[in-house]
PDB file of C-alpha atoms in Angstrom:
ATOM      1  CA  UNK A   1     -36.577 -48.133   2.505  1.00 36.00           C
ATOM      2  CA  UNK A   2     -36.303 -45.925  -0.593  1.00 34.00           C
ATOM      3  CA  UNK A   3     -33.119 -45.126  -2.451  1.00 32.00           C
ATOM      4  CA  UNK A   4     -32.617 -42.239  -4.849  1.00 36.00           C
ATOM      5  CA  UNK A   5     -30.584 -39.172  -5.666  1.00 31.00           C
ATOM      6  CA  UNK A   6     -30.884 -35.944  -3.746  1.00 37.00           C
ATOM      7  CA  UNK A   7     -32.125 -32.995  -5.811  1.00 39.00           C
ATOM      8  CA  UNK A   8     -29.733 -30.164  -6.583  1.00 37.00           C
ATOM      9  CA  UNK A   9     -31.419 -27.933  -4.001  1.00 37.00           C
ATOM     10  CA  UNK A  10     -30.324 -30.346  -1.273  1.00 38.00           C
ATOM     11  CA  UNK A  11     -26.645 -30.198  -2.189  1.00 38.00           C
ATOM     12  CA  UNK A  12     -25.969 -27.447   0.371  1.00 37.00           C
ATOM     13  CA  UNK A  13     -27.040 -29.715   3.219  1.00 38.00           C
ATOM     14  CA  UNK A  14     -24.787 -32.626   2.199  1.00 40.00           C
ATOM     15  CA  UNK A  15     -21.975 -31.751   4.599  1.00 46.00           C
ATOM     16  CA  UNK A  16     -24.414 -31.332   7.494  1.00 46.00           C
ATOM     17  CA  UNK A  17     -25.979 -34.717   6.792  1.00 44.00           C
ATOM     18  CA  UNK A  18     -22.541 -36.340   6.572  1.00 50.00           C
ATOM     19  CA  UNK A  19     -21.621 -34.915   9.974  1.00 54.00           C
ATOM     20  CA  UNK A  20     -24.468 -36.903  11.533  1.00 71.00           C
ATOM     21  CA  UNK A  21     -23.202 -40.189  10.118  1.00 92.00           C
ATOM     22  CA  UNK A  22     -20.755 -40.785  12.940  1.00 94.00           C
ATOM     23  CA  UNK A  23     -20.913 -42.087  16.484  1.00 94.00           C
ATOM     24  CA  UNK A  24     -19.443 -40.287  19.457  1.00 93.00           C
ATOM     25  CA  UNK A  25     -17.516 -42.412  21.997  1.00 90.00           C
ATOM     26  CA  UNK A  26     -20.374 -42.146  24.517  1.00 91.00           C
ATOM     27  CA  UNK A  27     -22.879 -43.397  21.936  1.00 92.00           C
ATOM     28  CA  UNK A  28     -20.603 -46.284  21.029  1.00 93.00           C
ATOM     29  CA  UNK A  29     -20.094 -47.228  24.682  1.00 89.00           C
ATOM     30  CA  UNK A  30     -23.864 -47.153  25.258  1.00 90.00           C
ATOM     31  CA  UNK A  31     -24.557 -49.401  22.259  1.00 88.00           C
ATOM     32  CA  UNK A  32     -23.728 -52.608  24.141  1.00 88.00           C
ATOM     33  CA  UNK A  33     -20.889 -53.691  21.848  1.00 92.00           C
ATOM     34  CA  UNK A  34     -19.787 -57.202  22.949  1.00 91.00           C
ATOM     35  CA  UNK A  35     -16.349 -57.381  24.535  1.00 91.00           C
ATOM     36  CA  UNK A  36     -13.660 -59.475  22.916  1.00 94.00           C
ATOM     37  CA  UNK A  37     -12.325 -62.197  25.194  1.00 93.00           C
ATOM     38  CA  UNK A  38      -8.832 -61.976  23.718  1.00 94.00           C
ATOM     39  CA  UNK A  39      -8.413 -58.786  21.673  1.00 95.00           C
ATOM     40  CA  UNK A  40      -4.628 -59.149  21.455  1.00 95.00           C
ATOM     41  CA  UNK A  41      -5.010 -62.494  19.680  1.00 95.00           C
ATOM     42  CA  UNK A  42      -7.552 -61.048  17.236  1.00 96.00           C
ATOM     43  CA  UNK A  43      -5.376 -58.024  16.462  1.00 97.00           C
ATOM     44  CA  UNK A  44      -2.203 -60.095  16.023  1.00 96.00           C
ATOM     45  CA  UNK A  45      -3.973 -62.578  13.768  1.00 96.00           C
ATOM     46  CA  UNK A  46      -5.462 -59.904  11.517  1.00 97.00           C
ATOM     47  CA  UNK A  47      -2.154 -58.031  11.406  1.00 97.00           C
ATOM     48  CA  UNK A  48      -0.350 -61.207  10.344  1.00 95.00           C
ATOM     49  CA  UNK A  49      -2.922 -61.971   7.637  1.00 95.00           C
ATOM     50  CA  UNK A  50      -3.366 -58.535   6.089  1.00 96.00           C
ATOM     51  CA  UNK A  51      -0.192 -56.527   6.908  1.00 95.00           C
ATOM     52  CA  UNK A  52      -2.200 -53.281   7.182  1.00 96.00           C
ATOM     53  CA  UNK A  53      -0.569 -49.963   6.389  1.00 95.00           C
ATOM     54  CA  UNK A  54      -2.046 -46.553   7.309  1.00 96.00           C
ATOM     55  CA  UNK A  55      -5.473 -45.971   5.681  1.00 96.00           C
ATOM     56  CA  UNK A  56      -6.146 -49.726   5.543  1.00 97.00           C
ATOM     57  CA  UNK A  57      -9.349 -51.179   7.002  1.00 98.00           C
ATOM     58  CA  UNK A  58      -9.623 -54.861   7.940  1.00 98.00           C
ATOM     59  CA  UNK A  59     -13.120 -56.239   8.565  1.00 98.00           C
ATOM     60  CA  UNK A  60     -13.413 -59.694  10.122  1.00 98.00           C
ATOM     61  CA  UNK A  61     -16.280 -62.022  11.024  1.00 98.00           C
ATOM     62  CA  UNK A  62     -16.022 -64.136  14.180  1.00 97.00           C
ATOM     63  CA  UNK A  63     -18.141 -67.104  15.213  1.00 96.00           C
ATOM     64  CA  UNK A  64     -19.612 -67.363  18.766  1.00 95.00           C
ATOM     65  CA  UNK A  65     -16.312 -68.868  19.976  1.00 95.00           C
ATOM     66  CA  UNK A  66     -14.364 -65.935  18.490  1.00 95.00           C
ATOM     67  CA  UNK A  67     -12.832 -68.086  15.785  1.00 96.00           C
ATOM     68  CA  UNK A  68     -12.151 -66.164  12.604  1.00 96.00           C
ATOM     69  CA  UNK A  69     -14.524 -67.172   9.791  1.00 96.00           C
ATOM     70  CA  UNK A  70     -13.700 -64.572   7.161  1.00 97.00           C
ATOM     71  CA  UNK A  71     -11.784 -61.339   6.737  1.00 97.00           C
ATOM     72  CA  UNK A  72     -11.027 -58.782   4.076  1.00 97.00           C
ATOM     73  CA  UNK A  73      -8.926 -55.649   3.833  1.00 97.00           C
ATOM     74  CA  UNK A  74      -9.068 -52.585   1.639  1.00 97.00           C
ATOM     75  CA  UNK A  75      -7.505 -49.140   1.445  1.00 96.00           C
ATOM     76  CA  UNK A  76      -9.661 -46.142   2.241  1.00 94.00           C
ATOM     77  CA  UNK A  77     -10.144 -43.739  -0.641  1.00 89.00           C
ATOM     78  CA  UNK A  78      -8.815 -40.178  -0.125  1.00 89.00           C
ATOM     79  CA  UNK A  79     -12.143 -38.447   0.563  1.00 90.00           C
ATOM     80  CA  UNK A  80     -13.832 -36.788   3.555  1.00 91.00           C
ATOM     81  CA  UNK A  81     -14.831 -39.228   6.314  1.00 92.00           C
ATOM     82  CA  UNK A  82     -18.432 -40.285   5.753  1.00 94.00           C
ATOM     83  CA  UNK A  83     -20.138 -43.102   7.638  1.00 96.00           C
ATOM     84  CA  UNK A  84     -22.432 -43.843   4.715  1.00 96.00           C
ATOM     85  CA  UNK A  85     -19.512 -44.343   2.334  1.00 96.00           C
ATOM     86  CA  UNK A  86     -17.682 -46.444   4.921  1.00 97.00           C
ATOM     87  CA  UNK A  87     -20.838 -48.536   5.424  1.00 97.00           C
ATOM     88  CA  UNK A  88     -21.045 -49.245   1.703  1.00 97.00           C
ATOM     89  CA  UNK A  89     -17.371 -50.210   1.509  1.00 97.00           C
ATOM     90  CA  UNK A  90     -17.635 -52.547   4.505  1.00 98.00           C
ATOM     91  CA  UNK A  91     -20.842 -54.104   3.238  1.00 97.00           C
ATOM     92  CA  UNK A  92     -19.277 -54.783  -0.154  1.00 97.00           C
ATOM     93  CA  UNK A  93     -16.378 -56.605   1.524  1.00 97.00           C
ATOM     94  CA  UNK A  94     -18.671 -58.626   3.799  1.00 97.00           C
ATOM     95  CA  UNK A  95     -20.813 -59.706   0.859  1.00 96.00           C
ATOM     96  CA  UNK A  96     -17.686 -60.802  -0.961  1.00 96.00           C
ATOM     97  CA  UNK A  97     -16.274 -63.026   1.782  1.00 96.00           C
ATOM     98  CA  UNK A  98     -19.237 -64.477   3.729  1.00 95.00           C
ATOM     99  CA  UNK A  99     -23.005 -65.119   3.252  1.00 94.00           C
ATOM    100  CA  UNK A 100     -25.423 -62.913   5.167  1.00 93.00           C
ATOM    101  CA  UNK A 101     -27.316 -64.064   8.280  1.00 91.00           C
ATOM    102  CA  UNK A 102     -30.489 -62.079   7.644  1.00 91.00           C
ATOM    103  CA  UNK A 103     -32.703 -65.165   7.992  1.00 89.00           C
ATOM    104  CA  UNK A 104     -31.712 -65.631  11.616  1.00 89.00           C
ATOM    105  CA  UNK A 105     -33.879 -64.098  14.323  1.00 87.00           C
ATOM    106  CA  UNK A 106     -30.826 -63.018  16.265  1.00 90.00           C
ATOM    107  CA  UNK A 107     -27.257 -62.651  14.969  1.00 92.00           C
ATOM    108  CA  UNK A 108     -24.770 -65.323  16.005  1.00 93.00           C
ATOM    109  CA  UNK A 109     -21.684 -64.054  14.222  1.00 97.00           C
ATOM    110  CA  UNK A 110     -19.906 -60.816  15.009  1.00 97.00           C
ATOM    111  CA  UNK A 111     -18.056 -58.398  12.756  1.00 98.00           C
ATOM    112  CA  UNK A 112     -15.090 -56.440  14.077  1.00 98.00           C
ATOM    113  CA  UNK A 113     -13.140 -53.693  12.347  1.00 98.00           C
ATOM    114  CA  UNK A 114      -9.428 -52.962  12.609  1.00 98.00           C
ATOM    115  CA  UNK A 115      -8.413 -49.630  11.091  1.00 98.00           C
ATOM    116  CA  UNK A 116      -4.773 -48.652  10.638  1.00 97.00           C
ATOM    117  CA  UNK A 117      -4.263 -44.892  10.544  1.00 96.00           C
ATOM    118  CA  UNK A 118      -1.889 -42.057  11.256  1.00 95.00           C
ATOM    119  CA  UNK A 119      -2.055 -40.056  14.474  1.00 93.00           C
ATOM    120  CA  UNK A 120      -2.420 -41.242  18.036  1.00 90.00           C
ATOM    121  CA  UNK A 121      -4.985 -43.505  19.669  1.00 87.00           C
ATOM    122  CA  UNK A 122      -7.424 -40.761  20.646  1.00 90.00           C
ATOM    123  CA  UNK A 123     -10.878 -40.822  19.047  1.00 94.00           C
ATOM    124  CA  UNK A 124     -11.320 -38.793  15.864  1.00 95.00           C
ATOM    125  CA  UNK A 125     -14.326 -37.971  13.724  1.00 95.00           C
ATOM    126  CA  UNK A 126     -12.964 -40.453  11.177  1.00 96.00           C
ATOM    127  CA  UNK A 127     -13.208 -43.145  13.858  1.00 97.00           C
ATOM    128  CA  UNK A 128     -16.782 -42.065  14.548  1.00 96.00           C
ATOM    129  CA  UNK A 129     -17.639 -42.445  10.868  1.00 97.00           C
ATOM    130  CA  UNK A 130     -16.124 -45.954  10.803  1.00 97.00           C
ATOM    131  CA  UNK A 131     -18.150 -46.873  13.896  1.00 97.00           C
ATOM    132  CA  UNK A 132     -21.344 -45.669  12.233  1.00 97.00           C
ATOM    133  CA  UNK A 133     -20.470 -47.555   9.066  1.00 97.00           C
ATOM    134  CA  UNK A 134     -19.638 -50.774  10.914  1.00 98.00           C
ATOM    135  CA  UNK A 135     -22.854 -50.720  12.922  1.00 97.00           C
ATOM    136  CA  UNK A 136     -24.986 -50.123   9.834  1.00 96.00           C
ATOM    137  CA  UNK A 137     -23.160 -52.696   7.697  1.00 97.00           C
ATOM    138  CA  UNK A 138     -23.653 -55.317  10.400  1.00 97.00           C
ATOM    139  CA  UNK A 139     -27.381 -54.612  10.538  1.00 96.00           C
ATOM    140  CA  UNK A 140     -27.689 -54.964   6.763  1.00 96.00           C
ATOM    141  CA  UNK A 141     -25.697 -58.226   6.732  1.00 97.00           C
ATOM    142  CA  UNK A 142     -27.364 -59.869   9.734  1.00 96.00           C
ATOM    143  CA  UNK A 143     -24.316 -59.688  12.018  1.00 97.00           C
ATOM    144  CA  UNK A 144     -23.684 -58.417  15.521  1.00 96.00           C
ATOM    145  CA  UNK A 145     -21.686 -55.221  15.614  1.00 97.00           C
ATOM    146  CA  UNK A 146     -18.412 -55.940  17.351  1.00 97.00           C
ATOM    147  CA  UNK A 147     -15.334 -54.026  18.403  1.00 97.00           C
ATOM    148  CA  UNK A 148     -13.735 -51.139  16.547  1.00 97.00           C
ATOM    149  CA  UNK A 149      -9.955 -51.253  16.903  1.00 97.00           C
ATOM    150  CA  UNK A 150      -7.437 -48.644  15.812  1.00 97.00           C
ATOM    151  CA  UNK A 151      -3.855 -49.433  14.876  1.00 97.00           C
ATOM    152  CA  UNK A 152      -1.507 -46.432  15.123  1.00 96.00           C
ATOM    153  CA  UNK A 153       2.175 -45.781  15.753  1.00 95.00           C
ATOM    154  CA  UNK A 154       1.398 -46.064  19.472  1.00 93.00           C
ATOM    155  CA  UNK A 155      -0.001 -49.594  19.130  1.00 95.00           C
ATOM    156  CA  UNK A 156      -3.555 -50.939  19.058  1.00 97.00           C
ATOM    157  CA  UNK A 157      -6.578 -49.733  21.002  1.00 95.00           C
ATOM    158  CA  UNK A 158     -10.118 -51.073  21.347  1.00 95.00           C
ATOM    159  CA  UNK A 159     -12.111 -47.850  21.263  1.00 92.00           C
ATOM    160  CA  UNK A 160     -14.696 -47.518  23.993  1.00 84.00           C
ATOM    161  CA  UNK A 161     -12.690 -49.870  26.222  1.00 84.00           C
ATOM    162  CA  UNK A 162      -9.574 -49.451  28.304  1.00 79.00           C
ATOM    163  CA  UNK A 163      -7.739 -52.209  26.449  1.00 90.00           C
ATOM    164  CA  UNK A 164      -4.818 -51.916  24.099  1.00 92.00           C
ATOM    165  CA  UNK A 165      -1.190 -52.809  23.552  1.00 93.00           C
ATOM    166  CA  UNK A 166       2.039 -51.523  22.029  1.00 93.00           C
ATOM    167  CA  UNK A 167       2.456 -54.363  19.526  1.00 93.00           C
ATOM    168  CA  UNK A 168       1.573 -54.733  16.810  1.00 94.00           C
ATOM    169  CA  UNK A 169       1.570 -51.092  15.720  1.00 93.00           C
ATOM    170  CA  UNK A 170       1.204 -49.359  12.376  1.00 92.00           C
ATOM    171  CA  UNK A 171       4.913 -49.633  11.539  1.00 90.00           C
ATOM    172  CA  UNK A 172       5.695 -53.068  12.983  1.00 87.00           C
ATOM    173  CA  UNK A 173       6.559 -56.023  10.792  1.00 83.00           C
ATOM    174  CA  UNK A 174       3.889 -58.729  10.891  1.00 71.00           C
ATOM    175  CA  UNK A 175       4.631 -61.952  12.716  1.00 70.00           C
ATOM    176  CA  UNK A 176       4.787 -65.139  10.667  1.00 63.00           C
ATOM    177  CA  UNK A 177       1.217 -66.346  10.184  1.00 51.00           C
ATOM    178  CA  UNK A 178       1.721 -69.662  11.997  1.00 42.00           C
ATOM    179  CA  UNK A 179       3.321 -68.155  15.087  1.00 38.00           C
ATOM    180  CA  UNK A 180       0.575 -65.554  15.461  1.00 40.00           C
ATOM    181  CA  UNK A 181      -1.910 -68.293  16.340  1.00 43.00           C
ATOM    182  CA  UNK A 182       0.119 -71.084  17.917  1.00 39.00           C
ATOM    183  CA  UNK A 183       3.322 -71.397  19.926  1.00 38.00           C
ATOM    184  CA  UNK A 184       6.408 -72.276  17.865  1.00 38.00           C
ATOM    185  CA  UNK A 185       7.299 -75.989  17.761  1.00 38.00           C
ATOM    186  CA  UNK A 186      10.199 -77.248  19.879  1.00 39.00           C
ATOM    187  CA  UNK A 187      13.283 -77.324  17.644  1.00 39.00           C
ATOM    188  CA  UNK A 188      14.574 -80.791  16.843  1.00 40.00           C
ATOM    189  CA  UNK A 189      18.107 -80.407  18.154  1.00 39.00           C
ATOM    190  CA  UNK A 190      20.274 -82.399  20.469  1.00 42.00           C
ATOM    191  CA  UNK A 191      19.861 -79.751  23.173  1.00 40.00           C
ATOM    192  CA  UNK A 192      16.080 -79.913  23.011  1.00 38.00           C
ATOM    193  CA  UNK A 193      16.153 -83.726  23.095  1.00 38.00           C
ATOM    194  CA  UNK A 194      18.325 -83.613  26.197  1.00 42.00           C
ATOM    195  CA  UNK A 195      15.875 -81.249  27.907  1.00 38.00           C
ATOM    196  CA  UNK A 196      12.976 -83.585  27.082  1.00 38.00           C
ATOM    197  CA  UNK A 197      14.894 -86.612  28.362  1.00 41.00           C
ATOM    198  CA  UNK A 198      15.665 -84.837  31.658  1.00 43.00           C
ATOM    199  CA  UNK A 199      12.007 -83.826  32.029  1.00 41.00           C
ATOM    200  CA  UNK A 200      10.895 -87.421  31.426  1.00 42.00           C
ATOM    201  CA  UNK A 201      13.431 -88.774  33.914  1.00 44.00           C
ATOM    202  CA  UNK A 202      12.263 -86.352  36.591  1.00 43.00           C
ATOM    203  CA  UNK A 203       8.662 -87.549  36.458  1.00 44.00           C
TER     204      UNK A 203
END
């Protein structure tokens, strides 16, 4: 692979080349992206950790059991949507938070992307550019390309799948970190103790 700068004569074709650096929903669906077993848990956990606002991307790496191994968030720069630029931004974050898996014959860890944006849950060209960027960044870091999830005022949506929810959404307050992953402990009050005693007596 060769890197370099495009000559001035190629500047006119820049926008046309950028338009190709996105994935249409049909292409994404045909790519065999692995399904998340519990997308709501992943979304709630990332929302609690990173408190994303519109224009914030959260990239996360999951192990084969879908346990979170690393995550990072960053705000998208105000520029035209370009999959190549998104790929570079995602790759920089992945390199910062977790070692690559390029020595493995097949990837064992999966990267997913949660993007908080304005608008509704319908696919946009910006989403297509993020999909392209995520797929390419995963290839360059030795990871499986996982789900692309949008977070809007309507809630969250796994693009390419018929799965989503109303909470969290782009304006919702994040849950406390502990309660986003585990049920709250039973309060230590006289009422709770009485309930436990009755349950024990009924056994």
